[in-house]
Amino acid sequence: MQLLVNVDHIATLRNARGEGYPDPAEAAKVCEQAGASGIVFHLRKDRRHIKTEDVYRLKETVKGDLDFEMAATDEMLAISKDVNPELVTLVPESREELTTEGGLDMETVFEDFRDRVFPAYANTDIAISLFVDPKEKDIELAAKLGSDAIELHTGTYANATTESDKETELQRLKEGAELAHTLGMKVNAGHGLNLQNLPPLVNTVPHLNDISIGHALISSALFYGLDETVKKFLTIINNTNK
């Protein structure tokens, strides 16, 4: 199990003043030096945080795994193939949303992904992950497409307000991870994870590979520092019972 840090909100802070800092690529260096296994970024169509030039700087800077989150548009397919990250994670994207609000509707996107998206990566070394809710049908369709991995959407679990709801969501995530593993896909997870809700997740859900954390980690870094915050999350991951 490894930690990938999402640096989108380093760019959000930079863009608030239109200055050149803080720099996502410099933040990526600090995260990796602190022990993170790689970096995640989401290049959105509206460029609200990460800009195209950031993507190329991150490619030059990051020593570990680089996970390019993106909507499956022709523009993003072209950029990702040019950048050649280790992984692309395909996510739904709506202009009105503040952040990604749920997993892909696999029945809706299946034919397009089969006919247009997956063939675009056929002659590359780029692995494909699909951001999905822990639903049996969606996970099965991801496997049918030949996806290398899924990223389980943990937002519903993270937003649960009662212990009963949290347990229900953890069970769904556990079952989803077990199914994806059985079908031969790597199991990643992310969205809404923080220092408080990460321990139950990593101690309940099996077969986890990449844990992607962004907003909560960057927010905590305001109080603890980026280096120390990365280490706090790594302590949780490294102390998992699995």
PDB file of C-alpha atoms in Angstrom:
ATOM      1  CA  MET A   1       0.000   0.000   0.000  1.00  0.00           C
ATOM      2  CA  GLN A   2       1.430   3.365  -0.969  1.00  0.00           C
ATOM      3  CA  LEU A   3       0.537   7.024  -0.598  1.00  0.00           C
ATOM      4  CA  LEU A   4       0.083   9.258  -3.625  1.00  0.00           C
ATOM      5  CA  VAL A   5      -0.366  12.957  -2.820  1.00  0.00           C
ATOM      6  CA  ASN A   6      -2.749  15.046  -4.897  1.00  0.00           C
ATOM      7  CA  VAL A   7      -1.228  18.520  -5.393  1.00  0.00           C
ATOM      8  CA  ASP A   8      -4.259  20.178  -7.026  1.00  0.00           C
ATOM      9  CA  HIS A   9      -4.852  22.520  -4.116  1.00  0.00           C
ATOM     10  CA  ILE A  10      -1.295  23.770  -4.061  1.00  0.00           C
ATOM     11  CA  ALA A  11      -2.259  25.147  -7.463  1.00  0.00           C
ATOM     12  CA  THR A  12      -5.559  26.451  -6.061  1.00  0.00           C
ATOM     13  CA  LEU A  13      -3.639  28.556  -3.540  1.00  0.00           C
ATOM     14  CA  ARG A  14      -1.234  29.782  -6.197  1.00  0.00           C
ATOM     15  CA  ASN A  15      -4.039  30.751  -8.536  1.00  0.00           C
ATOM     16  CA  ALA A  16      -5.841  32.739  -5.829  1.00  0.00           C
ATOM     17  CA  ARG A  17      -3.254  35.497  -6.242  1.00  0.00           C
ATOM     18  CA  GLY A  18      -2.123  34.825  -9.785  1.00  0.00           C
ATOM     19  CA  GLU A  19       1.446  34.547  -8.567  1.00  0.00           C
ATOM     20  CA  GLY A  20       3.960  31.845  -9.422  1.00  0.00           C
ATOM     21  CA  TYR A  21       3.883  30.256  -5.989  1.00  0.00           C
ATOM     22  CA  PRO A  22       3.317  27.964  -4.281  1.00  0.00           C
ATOM     23  CA  ASP A  23       4.511  25.702  -7.082  1.00  0.00           C
ATOM     24  CA  PRO A  24       2.883  22.230  -7.367  1.00  0.00           C
ATOM     25  CA  ALA A  25       6.120  20.759  -8.704  1.00  0.00           C
ATOM     26  CA  GLU A  26       8.074  22.029  -5.688  1.00  0.00           C
ATOM     27  CA  ALA A  27       5.385  20.635  -3.397  1.00  0.00           C
ATOM     28  CA  ALA A  28       5.716  17.305  -5.177  1.00  0.00           C
ATOM     29  CA  LYS A  29       9.424  17.234  -4.350  1.00  0.00           C
ATOM     30  CA  VAL A  30       8.717  17.794  -0.663  1.00  0.00           C
ATOM     31  CA  CYS A  31       6.061  15.061  -0.631  1.00  0.00           C
ATOM     32  CA  GLU A  32       8.349  12.516  -2.244  1.00  0.00           C
ATOM     33  CA  GLN A  33      11.255  13.431   0.006  1.00  0.00           C
ATOM     34  CA  ALA A  34       8.933  12.840   2.968  1.00  0.00           C
ATOM     35  CA  GLY A  35       8.175   9.338   1.710  1.00  0.00           C
ATOM     36  CA  ALA A  36       5.200   9.597  -0.661  1.00  0.00           C
ATOM     37  CA  SER A  37       5.389   7.045  -3.469  1.00  0.00           C
ATOM     38  CA  GLY A  38       4.095   9.426  -6.086  1.00  0.00           C
ATOM     39  CA  ILE A  39       1.903  12.340  -7.072  1.00  0.00           C
ATOM     40  CA  VAL A  40      -1.647  12.751  -8.361  1.00  0.00           C
ATOM     41  CA  PHE A  41      -3.057  15.712 -10.250  1.00  0.00           C
ATOM     42  CA  HIS A  42      -6.344  16.401 -12.041  1.00  0.00           C
ATOM     43  CA  LEU A  43      -6.064  18.502 -15.180  1.00  0.00           C
ATOM     44  CA  ARG A  44      -9.614  19.746 -15.578  1.00  0.00           C
ATOM     45  CA  LYS A  45     -11.080  21.115 -18.795  1.00  0.00           C
ATOM     46  CA  ASP A  46     -11.503  24.549 -17.166  1.00  0.00           C
ATOM     47  CA  ARG A  47      -7.939  24.517 -15.689  1.00  0.00           C
ATOM     48  CA  ARG A  48      -9.310  25.730 -12.365  1.00  0.00           C
ATOM     49  CA  HIS A  49      -6.244  24.576 -10.460  1.00  0.00           C
ATOM     50  CA  ILE A  50      -3.599  22.548 -12.317  1.00  0.00           C
ATOM     51  CA  LYS A  51      -2.549  24.195 -15.598  1.00  0.00           C
ATOM     52  CA  THR A  52      -1.189  22.432 -18.647  1.00  0.00           C
ATOM     53  CA  GLU A  53       2.326  23.707 -17.963  1.00  0.00           C
ATOM     54  CA  ASP A  54       2.152  22.234 -14.446  1.00  0.00           C
ATOM     55  CA  VAL A  55       1.621  18.804 -15.947  1.00  0.00           C
ATOM     56  CA  TYR A  56       4.886  18.901 -17.848  1.00  0.00           C
ATOM     57  CA  ARG A  57       6.790  20.261 -14.853  1.00  0.00           C
ATOM     58  CA  LEU A  58       5.388  17.465 -12.695  1.00  0.00           C
ATOM     59  CA  LYS A  59       6.478  14.915 -15.272  1.00  0.00           C
ATOM     60  CA  GLU A  60      10.016  16.317 -15.095  1.00  0.00           C
ATOM     61  CA  THR A  61      10.012  16.527 -11.300  1.00  0.00           C
ATOM     62  CA  VAL A  62       8.278  13.438  -9.964  1.00  0.00           C
ATOM     63  CA  LYS A  63      10.531  10.445  -9.362  1.00  0.00           C
ATOM     64  CA  GLY A  64       7.845   7.989  -8.301  1.00  0.00           C
ATOM     65  CA  ASP A  65       4.453   7.205  -9.786  1.00  0.00           C
ATOM     66  CA  LEU A  66       2.600   9.967 -11.607  1.00  0.00           C
ATOM     67  CA  ASP A  67      -1.189   9.579 -11.746  1.00  0.00           C
ATOM     68  CA  PHE A  68      -2.927  11.810 -14.308  1.00  0.00           C
ATOM     69  CA  GLU A  69      -6.604  12.207 -13.334  1.00  0.00           C
ATOM     70  CA  MET A  70      -8.753  13.377 -16.219  1.00  0.00           C
ATOM     71  CA  ALA A  71     -12.034  13.289 -18.041  1.00  0.00           C
ATOM     72  CA  ALA A  72     -11.917  11.079 -21.121  1.00  0.00           C
ATOM     73  CA  THR A  73     -11.931  13.920 -23.663  1.00  0.00           C
ATOM     74  CA  ASP A  74      -9.902  13.863 -26.858  1.00  0.00           C
ATOM     75  CA  GLU A  75      -7.857  16.787 -25.536  1.00  0.00           C
ATOM     76  CA  MET A  76      -6.926  14.939 -22.351  1.00  0.00           C
ATOM     77  CA  LEU A  77      -6.163  11.734 -24.203  1.00  0.00           C
ATOM     78  CA  ALA A  78      -3.691  13.625 -26.372  1.00  0.00           C
ATOM     79  CA  ILE A  79      -2.023  15.448 -23.470  1.00  0.00           C
ATOM     80  CA  SER A  80      -1.735  12.324 -21.348  1.00  0.00           C
ATOM     81  CA  LYS A  81      -0.154  10.351 -24.167  1.00  0.00           C
ATOM     82  CA  ASP A  82       2.355  13.150 -24.713  1.00  0.00           C
ATOM     83  CA  VAL A  83       3.193  13.352 -20.996  1.00  0.00           C
ATOM     84  CA  ASN A  84       3.341   9.553 -20.610  1.00  0.00           C
ATOM     85  CA  PRO A  85       2.562   9.162 -16.883  1.00  0.00           C
ATOM     86  CA  GLU A  86       2.627   5.771 -15.187  1.00  0.00           C
ATOM     87  CA  LEU A  87      -1.137   5.869 -14.758  1.00  0.00           C
ATOM     88  CA  VAL A  88      -4.196   7.701 -16.029  1.00  0.00           C
ATOM     89  CA  THR A  89      -7.294   7.671 -13.844  1.00  0.00           C
ATOM     90  CA  LEU A  90     -10.457   8.396 -15.797  1.00  0.00           C
ATOM     91  CA  VAL A  91     -13.035  10.323 -13.787  1.00  0.00           C
ATOM     92  CA  PRO A  92     -16.404  11.954 -14.431  1.00  0.00           C
ATOM     93  CA  GLU A  93     -16.225  15.716 -14.652  1.00  0.00           C
ATOM     94  CA  SER A  94     -18.866  18.432 -14.458  1.00  0.00           C
ATOM     95  CA  ARG A  95     -18.141  22.153 -14.727  1.00  0.00           C
ATOM     96  CA  GLU A  96     -20.558  22.953 -11.893  1.00  0.00           C
ATOM     97  CA  GLU A  97     -19.030  20.598  -9.328  1.00  0.00           C
ATOM     98  CA  LEU A  98     -16.535  21.760  -6.715  1.00  0.00           C
ATOM     99  CA  THR A  99     -14.780  18.416  -6.823  1.00  0.00           C
ATOM    100  CA  THR A 100     -15.433  15.007  -8.347  1.00  0.00           C
ATOM    101  CA  GLU A 101     -18.760  13.957  -6.890  1.00  0.00           C
ATOM    102  CA  GLY A 102     -18.914  10.237  -7.603  1.00  0.00           C
ATOM    103  CA  GLY A 103     -17.700   7.381  -9.722  1.00  0.00           C
ATOM    104  CA  LEU A 104     -18.146   6.815 -13.414  1.00  0.00           C
ATOM    105  CA  ASP A 105     -21.496   5.520 -14.619  1.00  0.00           C
ATOM    106  CA  MET A 106     -19.964   2.540 -16.333  1.00  0.00           C
ATOM    107  CA  GLU A 107     -23.043   1.504 -18.280  1.00  0.00           C
ATOM    108  CA  THR A 108     -23.201   4.984 -19.827  1.00  0.00           C
ATOM    109  CA  VAL A 109     -19.518   5.238 -20.754  1.00  0.00           C
ATOM    110  CA  PHE A 110     -18.829   1.598 -21.580  1.00  0.00           C
ATOM    111  CA  GLU A 111     -19.188   1.701 -25.364  1.00  0.00           C
ATOM    112  CA  ASP A 112     -17.268   4.972 -25.719  1.00  0.00           C
ATOM    113  CA  PHE A 113     -14.441   3.697 -23.523  1.00  0.00           C
ATOM    114  CA  ARG A 114     -14.352   0.389 -25.425  1.00  0.00           C
ATOM    115  CA  ASP A 115     -14.352   1.961 -28.883  1.00  0.00           C
ATOM    116  CA  ARG A 116     -12.427   5.212 -28.398  1.00  0.00           C
ATOM    117  CA  VAL A 117     -10.610   5.550 -25.077  1.00  0.00           C
ATOM    118  CA  PHE A 118      -8.968   2.203 -24.369  1.00  0.00           C
ATOM    119  CA  PRO A 119      -7.727   1.801 -27.967  1.00  0.00           C
ATOM    120  CA  ALA A 120      -5.981   5.179 -27.636  1.00  0.00           C
ATOM    121  CA  TYR A 121      -3.636   3.671 -25.039  1.00  0.00           C
ATOM    122  CA  ALA A 122      -3.138   0.322 -26.767  1.00  0.00           C
ATOM    123  CA  ASN A 123       0.428   1.035 -27.912  1.00  0.00           C
ATOM    124  CA  THR A 124       1.594   2.866 -24.802  1.00  0.00           C
ATOM    125  CA  ASP A 125       3.019   1.859 -21.417  1.00  0.00           C
ATOM    126  CA  ILE A 126       0.354   3.892 -19.612  1.00  0.00           C
ATOM    127  CA  ALA A 127      -1.831   1.918 -17.213  1.00  0.00           C
ATOM    128  CA  ILE A 128      -5.523   2.783 -16.969  1.00  0.00           C
ATOM    129  CA  SER A 129      -7.568   3.107 -13.796  1.00  0.00           C
ATOM    130  CA  LEU A 130     -11.287   3.850 -13.636  1.00  0.00           C
ATOM    131  CA  PHE A 131     -12.766   5.871 -10.773  1.00  0.00           C
ATOM    132  CA  VAL A 132     -15.840   3.934  -9.687  1.00  0.00           C
ATOM    133  CA  ASP A 133     -18.258   3.590  -6.822  1.00  0.00           C
ATOM    134  CA  PRO A 134     -18.144   0.232  -5.031  1.00  0.00           C
ATOM    135  CA  LYS A 135     -20.910  -1.224  -7.187  1.00  0.00           C
ATOM    136  CA  GLU A 136     -20.670  -4.768  -8.484  1.00  0.00           C
ATOM    137  CA  LYS A 137     -21.868  -3.947 -11.997  1.00  0.00           C
ATOM    138  CA  ASP A 138     -19.490  -1.006 -12.434  1.00  0.00           C
ATOM    139  CA  ILE A 139     -16.506  -3.044 -11.248  1.00  0.00           C
ATOM    140  CA  GLU A 140     -17.425  -5.922 -13.554  1.00  0.00           C
ATOM    141  CA  LEU A 141     -17.702  -3.566 -16.535  1.00  0.00           C
ATOM    142  CA  ALA A 142     -14.305  -2.059 -15.692  1.00  0.00           C
ATOM    143  CA  ALA A 143     -12.821  -5.544 -15.799  1.00  0.00           C
ATOM    144  CA  LYS A 144     -14.622  -6.303 -19.064  1.00  0.00           C
ATOM    145  CA  LEU A 145     -12.939  -3.263 -20.618  1.00  0.00           C
ATOM    146  CA  GLY A 146      -9.559  -4.603 -19.521  1.00  0.00           C
ATOM    147  CA  SER A 147      -8.831  -1.840 -17.039  1.00  0.00           C
ATOM    148  CA  ASP A 148      -5.553  -2.297 -15.168  1.00  0.00           C
ATOM    149  CA  ALA A 149      -7.025  -0.885 -11.969  1.00  0.00           C
ATOM    150  CA  ILE A 150      -9.990   0.772 -10.369  1.00  0.00           C
ATOM    151  CA  GLU A 151      -9.951   3.607  -7.880  1.00  0.00           C
ATOM    152  CA  LEU A 152     -12.742   3.106  -5.380  1.00  0.00           C
ATOM    153  CA  HIS A 153     -14.626   6.317  -4.649  1.00  0.00           C
ATOM    154  CA  THR A 154     -14.410   6.716  -0.873  1.00  0.00           C
ATOM    155  CA  GLY A 155     -16.367   9.970  -0.691  1.00  0.00           C
ATOM    156  CA  THR A 156     -19.625   8.414   0.508  1.00  0.00           C
ATOM    157  CA  TYR A 157     -17.738   6.713   3.332  1.00  0.00           C
ATOM    158  CA  ALA A 158     -15.866   9.929   4.160  1.00  0.00           C
ATOM    159  CA  ASN A 159     -19.107  11.924   4.312  1.00  0.00           C
ATOM    160  CA  ALA A 160     -21.032   9.408   6.433  1.00  0.00           C
ATOM    161  CA  THR A 161     -22.141  10.977   9.717  1.00  0.00           C
ATOM    162  CA  THR A 162     -23.217   7.961  11.770  1.00  0.00           C
ATOM    163  CA  GLU A 163     -21.237   4.918  12.808  1.00  0.00           C
ATOM    164  CA  SER A 164     -23.826   2.694  11.184  1.00  0.00           C
ATOM    165  CA  ASP A 165     -23.491   4.469   7.838  1.00  0.00           C
ATOM    166  CA  LYS A 166     -19.703   4.365   8.070  1.00  0.00           C
ATOM    167  CA  GLU A 167     -19.768   0.621   8.700  1.00  0.00           C
ATOM    168  CA  THR A 168     -22.139   0.120   5.780  1.00  0.00           C
ATOM    169  CA  GLU A 169     -19.866   2.054   3.441  1.00  0.00           C
ATOM    170  CA  LEU A 170     -16.749   0.255   4.655  1.00  0.00           C
ATOM    171  CA  GLN A 171     -18.445  -3.064   3.958  1.00  0.00           C
ATOM    172  CA  ARG A 172     -19.345  -1.907   0.436  1.00  0.00           C
ATOM    173  CA  LEU A 173     -15.753  -0.830  -0.161  1.00  0.00           C
ATOM    174  CA  LYS A 174     -14.448  -4.130   1.214  1.00  0.00           C
ATOM    175  CA  GLU A 175     -16.691  -6.147  -1.081  1.00  0.00           C
ATOM    176  CA  GLY A 176     -15.799  -3.939  -4.038  1.00  0.00           C
ATOM    177  CA  ALA A 177     -12.084  -4.373  -3.392  1.00  0.00           C
ATOM    178  CA  GLU A 178     -12.434  -8.132  -3.085  1.00  0.00           C
ATOM    179  CA  LEU A 179     -14.340  -8.322  -6.368  1.00  0.00           C
ATOM    180  CA  ALA A 180     -11.868  -6.133  -8.259  1.00  0.00           C
ATOM    181  CA  HIS A 181      -8.952  -8.188  -6.934  1.00  0.00           C
ATOM    182  CA  THR A 182     -10.673 -11.414  -7.972  1.00  0.00           C
ATOM    183  CA  LEU A 183     -11.189  -9.969 -11.460  1.00  0.00           C
ATOM    184  CA  GLY A 184      -7.473  -9.219 -11.761  1.00  0.00           C
ATOM    185  CA  MET A 185      -7.408  -5.449 -11.273  1.00  0.00           C
ATOM    186  CA  LYS A 186      -5.329  -3.395  -8.862  1.00  0.00           C
ATOM    187  CA  VAL A 187      -7.368  -1.653  -6.196  1.00  0.00           C
ATOM    188  CA  ASN A 188      -6.739   2.024  -5.515  1.00  0.00           C
ATOM    189  CA  ALA A 189      -8.854   4.311  -3.340  1.00  0.00           C
ATOM    190  CA  GLY A 190      -9.422   8.005  -2.815  1.00  0.00           C
ATOM    191  CA  HIS A 191     -11.685  10.976  -2.180  1.00  0.00           C
ATOM    192  CA  GLY A 192     -12.383  12.698   1.119  1.00  0.00           C
ATOM    193  CA  LEU A 193      -9.818  10.737   3.117  1.00  0.00           C
ATOM    194  CA  ASN A 194      -8.190  12.389   6.114  1.00  0.00           C
ATOM    195  CA  LEU A 195      -6.230  11.580   9.261  1.00  0.00           C
ATOM    196  CA  GLN A 196      -9.384  10.533  11.094  1.00  0.00           C
ATOM    197  CA  ASN A 197     -11.166   8.324   8.562  1.00  0.00           C
ATOM    198  CA  LEU A 198      -8.124   6.734   6.923  1.00  0.00           C
ATOM    199  CA  PRO A 199      -7.306   4.219   9.720  1.00  0.00           C
ATOM    200  CA  PRO A 200     -10.659   2.370   9.581  1.00  0.00           C
ATOM    201  CA  LEU A 201     -10.426   2.228   5.798  1.00  0.00           C
ATOM    202  CA  VAL A 202      -6.959   0.723   5.559  1.00  0.00           C
ATOM    203  CA  ASN A 203      -7.707  -1.727   8.368  1.00  0.00           C
ATOM    204  CA  THR A 204     -10.954  -2.934   6.774  1.00  0.00           C
ATOM    205  CA  VAL A 205     -10.588  -2.816   2.992  1.00  0.00           C
ATOM    206  CA  PRO A 206      -8.220  -5.447   1.548  1.00  0.00           C
ATOM    207  CA  HIS A 207      -5.918  -5.393  -1.483  1.00  0.00           C
ATOM    208  CA  LEU A 208      -5.385  -1.623  -1.461  1.00  0.00           C
ATOM    209  CA  ASN A 209      -2.529  -0.454  -3.649  1.00  0.00           C
ATOM    210  CA  ASP A 210      -2.530   3.345  -4.101  1.00  0.00           C
ATOM    211  CA  ILE A 211      -4.202   5.668  -1.597  1.00  0.00           C
ATOM    212  CA  SER A 212      -4.728   9.111  -3.139  1.00  0.00           C
ATOM    213  CA  ILE A 213      -5.132  12.005  -0.717  1.00  0.00           C
ATOM    214  CA  GLY A 214      -5.208  15.691  -1.572  1.00  0.00           C
ATOM    215  CA  HIS A 215      -7.446  18.305   0.005  1.00  0.00           C
ATOM    216  CA  ALA A 216      -7.239  17.035   3.599  1.00  0.00           C
ATOM    217  CA  LEU A 217      -3.490  16.536   3.375  1.00  0.00           C
ATOM    218  CA  ILE A 218      -2.825  19.995   1.975  1.00  0.00           C
ATOM    219  CA  SER A 219      -5.210  21.512   4.554  1.00  0.00           C
ATOM    220  CA  SER A 220      -3.476  19.718   7.431  1.00  0.00           C
ATOM    221  CA  ALA A 221      -0.134  20.908   6.092  1.00  0.00           C
ATOM    222  CA  LEU A 222      -1.146  24.481   6.968  1.00  0.00           C
ATOM    223  CA  PHE A 223      -0.857  23.453  10.612  1.00  0.00           C
ATOM    224  CA  TYR A 224       1.779  20.697  10.615  1.00  0.00           C
ATOM    225  CA  GLY A 225       3.876  21.506   7.561  1.00  0.00           C
ATOM    226  CA  LEU A 226       3.850  19.514   4.332  1.00  0.00           C
ATOM    227  CA  ASP A 227       6.723  17.197   5.212  1.00  0.00           C
ATOM    228  CA  GLU A 228       5.295  16.316   8.627  1.00  0.00           C
ATOM    229  CA  THR A 229       1.765  15.849   7.287  1.00  0.00           C
ATOM    230  CA  VAL A 230       2.905  13.381   4.645  1.00  0.00           C
ATOM    231  CA  LYS A 231       4.672  11.451   7.396  1.00  0.00           C
ATOM    232  CA  LYS A 232       1.495  11.420   9.522  1.00  0.00           C
ATOM    233  CA  PHE A 233      -0.461   9.821   6.687  1.00  0.00           C
ATOM    234  CA  LEU A 234       2.352   7.383   5.992  1.00  0.00           C
ATOM    235  CA  THR A 235       2.382   6.308   9.628  1.00  0.00           C
ATOM    236  CA  ILE A 236      -1.270   5.303   9.306  1.00  0.00           C
ATOM    237  CA  ILE A 237      -0.660   3.430   6.055  1.00  0.00           C
ATOM    238  CA  ASN A 238       2.442   1.684   7.346  1.00  0.00           C
ATOM    239  CA  ASN A 239       0.721   0.626  10.577  1.00  0.00           C
ATOM    240  CA  THR A 240      -2.197  -1.037   8.827  1.00  0.00           C
ATOM    241  CA  ASN A 241      -3.107  -4.494  10.054  1.00  0.00           C
ATOM    242  CA  LYS A 242      -3.196  -5.769   6.494  1.00  0.00           C
TER     243      LYS A 242
END
